[in-house]
Structures are given as structure tokens and as C-alpha cells.
Coordinates of C-alpha atoms in Angstrom, one line a residue:
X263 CA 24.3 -48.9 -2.0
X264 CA 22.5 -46.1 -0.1
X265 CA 19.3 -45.4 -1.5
X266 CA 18.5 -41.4 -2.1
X267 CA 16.8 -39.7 0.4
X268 CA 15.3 -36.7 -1.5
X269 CA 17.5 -34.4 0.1
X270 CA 19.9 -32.7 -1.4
X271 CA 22.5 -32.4 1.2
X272 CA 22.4 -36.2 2.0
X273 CA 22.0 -37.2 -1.2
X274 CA 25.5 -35.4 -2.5
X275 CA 27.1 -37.4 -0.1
X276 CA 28.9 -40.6 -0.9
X277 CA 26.7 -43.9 -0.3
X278 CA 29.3 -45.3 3.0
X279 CA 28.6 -41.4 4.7
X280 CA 25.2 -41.1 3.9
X281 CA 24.2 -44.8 5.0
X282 CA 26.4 -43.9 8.3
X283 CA 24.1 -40.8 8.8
X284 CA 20.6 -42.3 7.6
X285 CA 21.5 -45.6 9.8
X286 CA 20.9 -43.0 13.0
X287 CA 18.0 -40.8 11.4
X288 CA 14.1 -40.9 12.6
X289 CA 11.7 -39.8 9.9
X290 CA 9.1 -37.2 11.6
X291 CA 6.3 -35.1 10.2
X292 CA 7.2 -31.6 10.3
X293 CA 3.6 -29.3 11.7
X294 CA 2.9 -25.9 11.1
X295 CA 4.4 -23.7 13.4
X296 CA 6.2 -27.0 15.0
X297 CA 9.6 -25.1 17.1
X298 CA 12.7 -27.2 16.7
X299 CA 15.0 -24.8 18.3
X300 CA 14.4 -21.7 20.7
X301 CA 17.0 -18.5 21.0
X302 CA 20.1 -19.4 23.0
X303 CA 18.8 -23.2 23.9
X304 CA 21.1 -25.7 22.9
X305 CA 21.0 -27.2 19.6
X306 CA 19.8 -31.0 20.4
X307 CA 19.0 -32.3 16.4
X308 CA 20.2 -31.5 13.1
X309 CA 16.9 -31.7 10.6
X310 CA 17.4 -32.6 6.8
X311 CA 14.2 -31.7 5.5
X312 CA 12.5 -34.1 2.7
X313 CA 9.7 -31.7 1.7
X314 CA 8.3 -28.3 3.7
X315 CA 10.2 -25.6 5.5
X316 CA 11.8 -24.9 8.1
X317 CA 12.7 -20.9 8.6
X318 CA 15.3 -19.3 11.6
X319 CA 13.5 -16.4 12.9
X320 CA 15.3 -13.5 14.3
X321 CA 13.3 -12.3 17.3
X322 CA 14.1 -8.9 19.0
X323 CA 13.0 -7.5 22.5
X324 CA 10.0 -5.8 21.3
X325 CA 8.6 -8.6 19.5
X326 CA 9.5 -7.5 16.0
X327 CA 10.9 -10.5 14.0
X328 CA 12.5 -11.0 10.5
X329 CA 13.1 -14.5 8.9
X330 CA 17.1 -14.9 8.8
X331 CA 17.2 -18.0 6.0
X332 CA 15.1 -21.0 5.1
X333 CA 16.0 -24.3 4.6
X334 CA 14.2 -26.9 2.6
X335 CA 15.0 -30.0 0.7
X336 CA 18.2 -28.4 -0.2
X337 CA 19.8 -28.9 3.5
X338 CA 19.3 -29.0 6.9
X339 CA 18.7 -27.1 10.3
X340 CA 20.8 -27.1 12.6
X341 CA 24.0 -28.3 11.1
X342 CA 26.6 -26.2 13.3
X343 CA 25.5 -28.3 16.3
X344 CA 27.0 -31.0 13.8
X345 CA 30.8 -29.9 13.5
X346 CA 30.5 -28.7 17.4
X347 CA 28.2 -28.3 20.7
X348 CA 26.4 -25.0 19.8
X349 CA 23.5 -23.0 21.1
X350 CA 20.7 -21.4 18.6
X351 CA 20.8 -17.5 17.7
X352 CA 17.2 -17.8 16.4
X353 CA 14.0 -19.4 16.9
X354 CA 13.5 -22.4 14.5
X355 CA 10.2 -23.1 13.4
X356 CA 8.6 -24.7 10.6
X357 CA 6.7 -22.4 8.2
X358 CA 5.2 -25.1 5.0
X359 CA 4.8 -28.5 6.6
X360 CA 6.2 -31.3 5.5
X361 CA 8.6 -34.4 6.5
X362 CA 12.2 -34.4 7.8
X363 CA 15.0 -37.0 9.0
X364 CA 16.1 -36.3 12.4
X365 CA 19.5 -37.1 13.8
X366 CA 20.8 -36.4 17.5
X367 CA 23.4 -33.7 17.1
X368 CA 25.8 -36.1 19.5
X369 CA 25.4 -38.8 17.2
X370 CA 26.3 -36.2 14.2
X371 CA 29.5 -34.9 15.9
X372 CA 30.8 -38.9 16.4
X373 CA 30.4 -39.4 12.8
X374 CA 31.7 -35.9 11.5
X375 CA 35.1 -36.9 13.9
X376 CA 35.7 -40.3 11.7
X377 CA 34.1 -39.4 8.2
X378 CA 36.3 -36.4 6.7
X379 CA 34.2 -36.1 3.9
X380 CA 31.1 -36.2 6.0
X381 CA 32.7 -33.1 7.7
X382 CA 33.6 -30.9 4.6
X383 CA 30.5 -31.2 3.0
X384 CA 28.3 -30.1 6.0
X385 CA 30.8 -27.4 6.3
X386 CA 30.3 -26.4 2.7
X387 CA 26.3 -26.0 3.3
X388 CA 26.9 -23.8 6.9
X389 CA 29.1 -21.7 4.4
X390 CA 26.9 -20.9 2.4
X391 CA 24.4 -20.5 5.0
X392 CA 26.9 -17.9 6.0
X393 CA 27.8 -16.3 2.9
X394 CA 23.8 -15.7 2.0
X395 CA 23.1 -14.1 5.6
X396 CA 26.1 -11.8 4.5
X397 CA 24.0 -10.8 1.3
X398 CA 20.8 -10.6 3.2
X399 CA 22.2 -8.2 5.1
X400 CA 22.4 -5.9 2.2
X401 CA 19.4 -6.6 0.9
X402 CA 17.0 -5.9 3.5
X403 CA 18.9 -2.8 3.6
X404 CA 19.0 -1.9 -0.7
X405 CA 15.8 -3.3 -2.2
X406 CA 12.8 -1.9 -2.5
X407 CA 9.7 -4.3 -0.7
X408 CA 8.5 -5.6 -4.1
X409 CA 12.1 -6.9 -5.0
X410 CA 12.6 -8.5 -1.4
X411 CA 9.3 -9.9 -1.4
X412 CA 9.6 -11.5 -4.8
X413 CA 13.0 -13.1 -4.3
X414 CA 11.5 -14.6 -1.3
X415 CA 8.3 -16.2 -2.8
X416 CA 11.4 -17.5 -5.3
X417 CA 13.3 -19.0 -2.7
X418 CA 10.3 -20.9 -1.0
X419 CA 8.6 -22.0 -4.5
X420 CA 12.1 -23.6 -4.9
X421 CA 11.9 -25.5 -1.7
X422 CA 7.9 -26.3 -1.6
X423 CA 7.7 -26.9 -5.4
X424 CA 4.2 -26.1 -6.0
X425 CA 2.6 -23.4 -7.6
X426 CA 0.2 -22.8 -4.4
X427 CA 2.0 -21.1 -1.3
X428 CA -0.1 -20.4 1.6
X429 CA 1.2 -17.5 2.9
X430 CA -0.4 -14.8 5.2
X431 CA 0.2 -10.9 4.4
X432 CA 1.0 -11.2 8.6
X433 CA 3.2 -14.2 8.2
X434 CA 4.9 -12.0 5.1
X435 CA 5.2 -9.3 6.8
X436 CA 6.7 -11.5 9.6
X437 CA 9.9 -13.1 7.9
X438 CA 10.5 -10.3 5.9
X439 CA 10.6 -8.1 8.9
X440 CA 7.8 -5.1 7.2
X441 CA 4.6 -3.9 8.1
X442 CA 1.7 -5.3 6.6
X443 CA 1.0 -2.4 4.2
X444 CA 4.2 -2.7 3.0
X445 CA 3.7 -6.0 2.3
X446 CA 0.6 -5.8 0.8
X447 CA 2.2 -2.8 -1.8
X448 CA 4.6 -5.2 -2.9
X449 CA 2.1 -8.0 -3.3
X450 CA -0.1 -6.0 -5.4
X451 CA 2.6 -4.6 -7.6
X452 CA 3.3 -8.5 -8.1
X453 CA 0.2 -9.0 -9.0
X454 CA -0.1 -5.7 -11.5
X455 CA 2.9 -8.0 -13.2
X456 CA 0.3 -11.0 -13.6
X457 CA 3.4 -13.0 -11.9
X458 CA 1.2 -13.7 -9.0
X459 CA -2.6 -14.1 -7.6
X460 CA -3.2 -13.3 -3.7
X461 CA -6.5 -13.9 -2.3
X462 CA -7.3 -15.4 1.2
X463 CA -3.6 -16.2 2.8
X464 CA -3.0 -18.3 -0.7
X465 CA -0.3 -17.1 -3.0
X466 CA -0.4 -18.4 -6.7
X467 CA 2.6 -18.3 -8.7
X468 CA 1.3 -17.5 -12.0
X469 CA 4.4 -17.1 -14.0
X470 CA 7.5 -17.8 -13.2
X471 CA 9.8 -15.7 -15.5
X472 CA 7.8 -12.5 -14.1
X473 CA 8.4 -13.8 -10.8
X474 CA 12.2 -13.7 -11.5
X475 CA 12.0 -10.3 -13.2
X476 CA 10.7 -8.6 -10.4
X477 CA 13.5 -10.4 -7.9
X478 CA 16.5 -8.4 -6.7
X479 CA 19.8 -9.6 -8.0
X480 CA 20.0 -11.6 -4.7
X481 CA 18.3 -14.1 -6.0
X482 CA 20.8 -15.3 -8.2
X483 CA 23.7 -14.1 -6.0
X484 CA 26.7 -17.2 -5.5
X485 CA 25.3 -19.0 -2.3
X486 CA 29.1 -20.1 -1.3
X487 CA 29.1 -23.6 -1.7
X488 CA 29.3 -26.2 -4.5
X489 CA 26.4 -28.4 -4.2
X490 CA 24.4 -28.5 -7.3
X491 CA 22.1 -25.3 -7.2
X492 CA 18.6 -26.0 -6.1
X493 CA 17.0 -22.8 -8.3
X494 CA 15.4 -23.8 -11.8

């Protein structure tokens, strides 16, 4: 029997696939910053992370970016390149260090093409993927700053699973595509909620349940696929 990995994606998958895939896997130490992928460069590895984050960064010509989704120990990065030969859209990067298992995307695609199962569930991740870059979509457009920014502190406590994030107001204002006085607004009407303390690029989530209350409904939208739901 396959021993868990303590990620999610591998670990939903029966023990014969997920011994196939972690018989080809390198664990690596994931670095701040660390670039796995770069805009329209083809995608070489697919990443199931173990702890950290790893975020896809929409970059446009005049240097403005916006984070497009995270993964943590929910999935992994770069799993298109493991149904077919693809090219990255956006920049991956990781954002909280950590540790991941790395698997050649070639080596992915030879075992996707025997192990059916294998092949449905990655596609069940990259449509949810899809179905929460839909909703993102409408959210960056709808919700006011606080609600964005609390939905996404959600979404990375989730994956980091401590009550300490360090996070920038720059790198904030970064992935959530806002200037830096925006960002701080929303921070500080976080903080008038007592859900959070922000001092010195360290976000503290001080209560949870406030945290939640301040979120957008897209935080609790359907994410598209049936793998047991990562948010507490």
C-alpha cells in the first residue's frame, strides 16, 4: 500500500495510481520567489505541493500583475501539461515556501495514457481550477477591496495552516491586482473587525469566524470538482 503523501490530490487517488506517480516524483524545497514556470514557456513539471504556495501570476505589458489562483497542499501546478504538451499563460512562482513532489510532465502524460482513473481525477482538479478562475472573474469585478482581500487571506490560511502569514501590503497589492492604499484600506478595516493584526509584512489571523464574515460569497462558492473540500 502507498503511503499518504500529504497532498490532497495524490492522496484521493487509489494506492496502484498514486505509487505509479510517487515512484517517478523528486521531493524539492520550494524558495521564496522560486519561478517554476514563465508566460508562454513550455510547461516541463507538474508540482504537487506538500506544504507552501505556489501562485500563477497574471503579468501585463506595463508591469501591472494580479494573482490568477493558488495552489497548495490541495493540488498541484501545472497539471494541464499532464493530460497534454502545453505552454504556461502565467508566471508561476512560489509565494509561502515550503516543500513539493516534482514529476516530469512527459513522464505524467505516459501514465495519464494507461491509468484512466489517474486521468479523470487530474481532470477533476484543472476543472475546478477552471470553474474558480470563471468566479474570479466576477469577483475582482463586484467586491469591494476588504471582501477580496479577506477571501484571499482565507484561501492561503487554508493552504499554509498557520495563524502567521507573512505577507507584504506590496506583495498584497500584487496578487490582488490593487494599489497599495487600497490594500492597506481593506487591511485596516480587517483589523477595525479584530479578525486580523498587520504590522511589519506579518499578517495575524486573529479570529477566524470574523475573517469569514468579512469574505465575499466567493469564498464558499462550488469549486467544480469533488475532492473533499480543503476549507474548515
Amino acid at each position: 500500500m502507498a503511503e499518504p503523501s500529504s497532498n490532497r490530490l495524490l492522496d484521493a487517488l487509489s494506492d496502484e495510481d498514486r505509487a505509479a506517480v510517487l515512484g517517478f516524483c523528486t521531493r524539492r524545497t520550494m524558495t521564496l520567489d522560486e519561478e517554476f514556470c514563465a508566460p508562454d514557456e513550455t510547461i516541463r513539471g507538474v508540482h504537487f505541493v506538500l506544504e507552501g504556495v505556489i501562485s500563477a501570476v497574471g503579468e501585463m505589458r506595463d508591469g501591472r500583475s494580479v494573482e490568477v489562483f493558488m495552489i497548495g497542499h490541495e493540488g498541484a501546478a501545472g497539471v494541464e501539461a499532464a493530460l497534454i504538451p502545453a505552454r504556461a499563460a502565467t508566471r508561476m512562482t512560489c509565494q509561502v515556501p515550503g516543500s513539493c513532489l516534482s514529476i516530469e510532465a512527459a513522464r505524467m502524460r505516459e501514465l495519464t495514457a494507461v491509468r484512466p482513473a489517474l486521468r479523470e481525477a487530474l481532470l477533476r482538479f484543472q476543472t475546478g481550477l477552471q470553474h474558480e478562475l470563471e468566479r474570479s472573474a466576477a469577483c475582482h469585478a463586484l467586491h469591494r477591496a476588504d471582501q477580496k482581500l479577506a477571501k484571499w487571506l482565507l484561501r492561503c490560511h487554508d493552504r499554509v495552516r498557520r495563524e502567521v502569514l507573512p505577507l507584504t501590503q506590496e506583495y498584497l497589492a500584487s496578487m490582488l491586482g490593487s494599489q497599495r492604499t487600497t490594500v492597506n484600506e481593506g487591511a485596516q478595516a480587517l483589523v477595525d473587525r479584530k479578525a486580523i493584526r498587520y504590522a511589519r509584512g506579518r499578517i495575524t489571523v486573529v479570529d477566524r469566524a470574523a475573517l469569514e464574515g468579512a469574505a465575499c460569497e466567493c469564498y464558499r462558492a462550488p469549486v467544480g470538482s469533488d475532492l473533499p473540500d480543503d476549507r474548515v
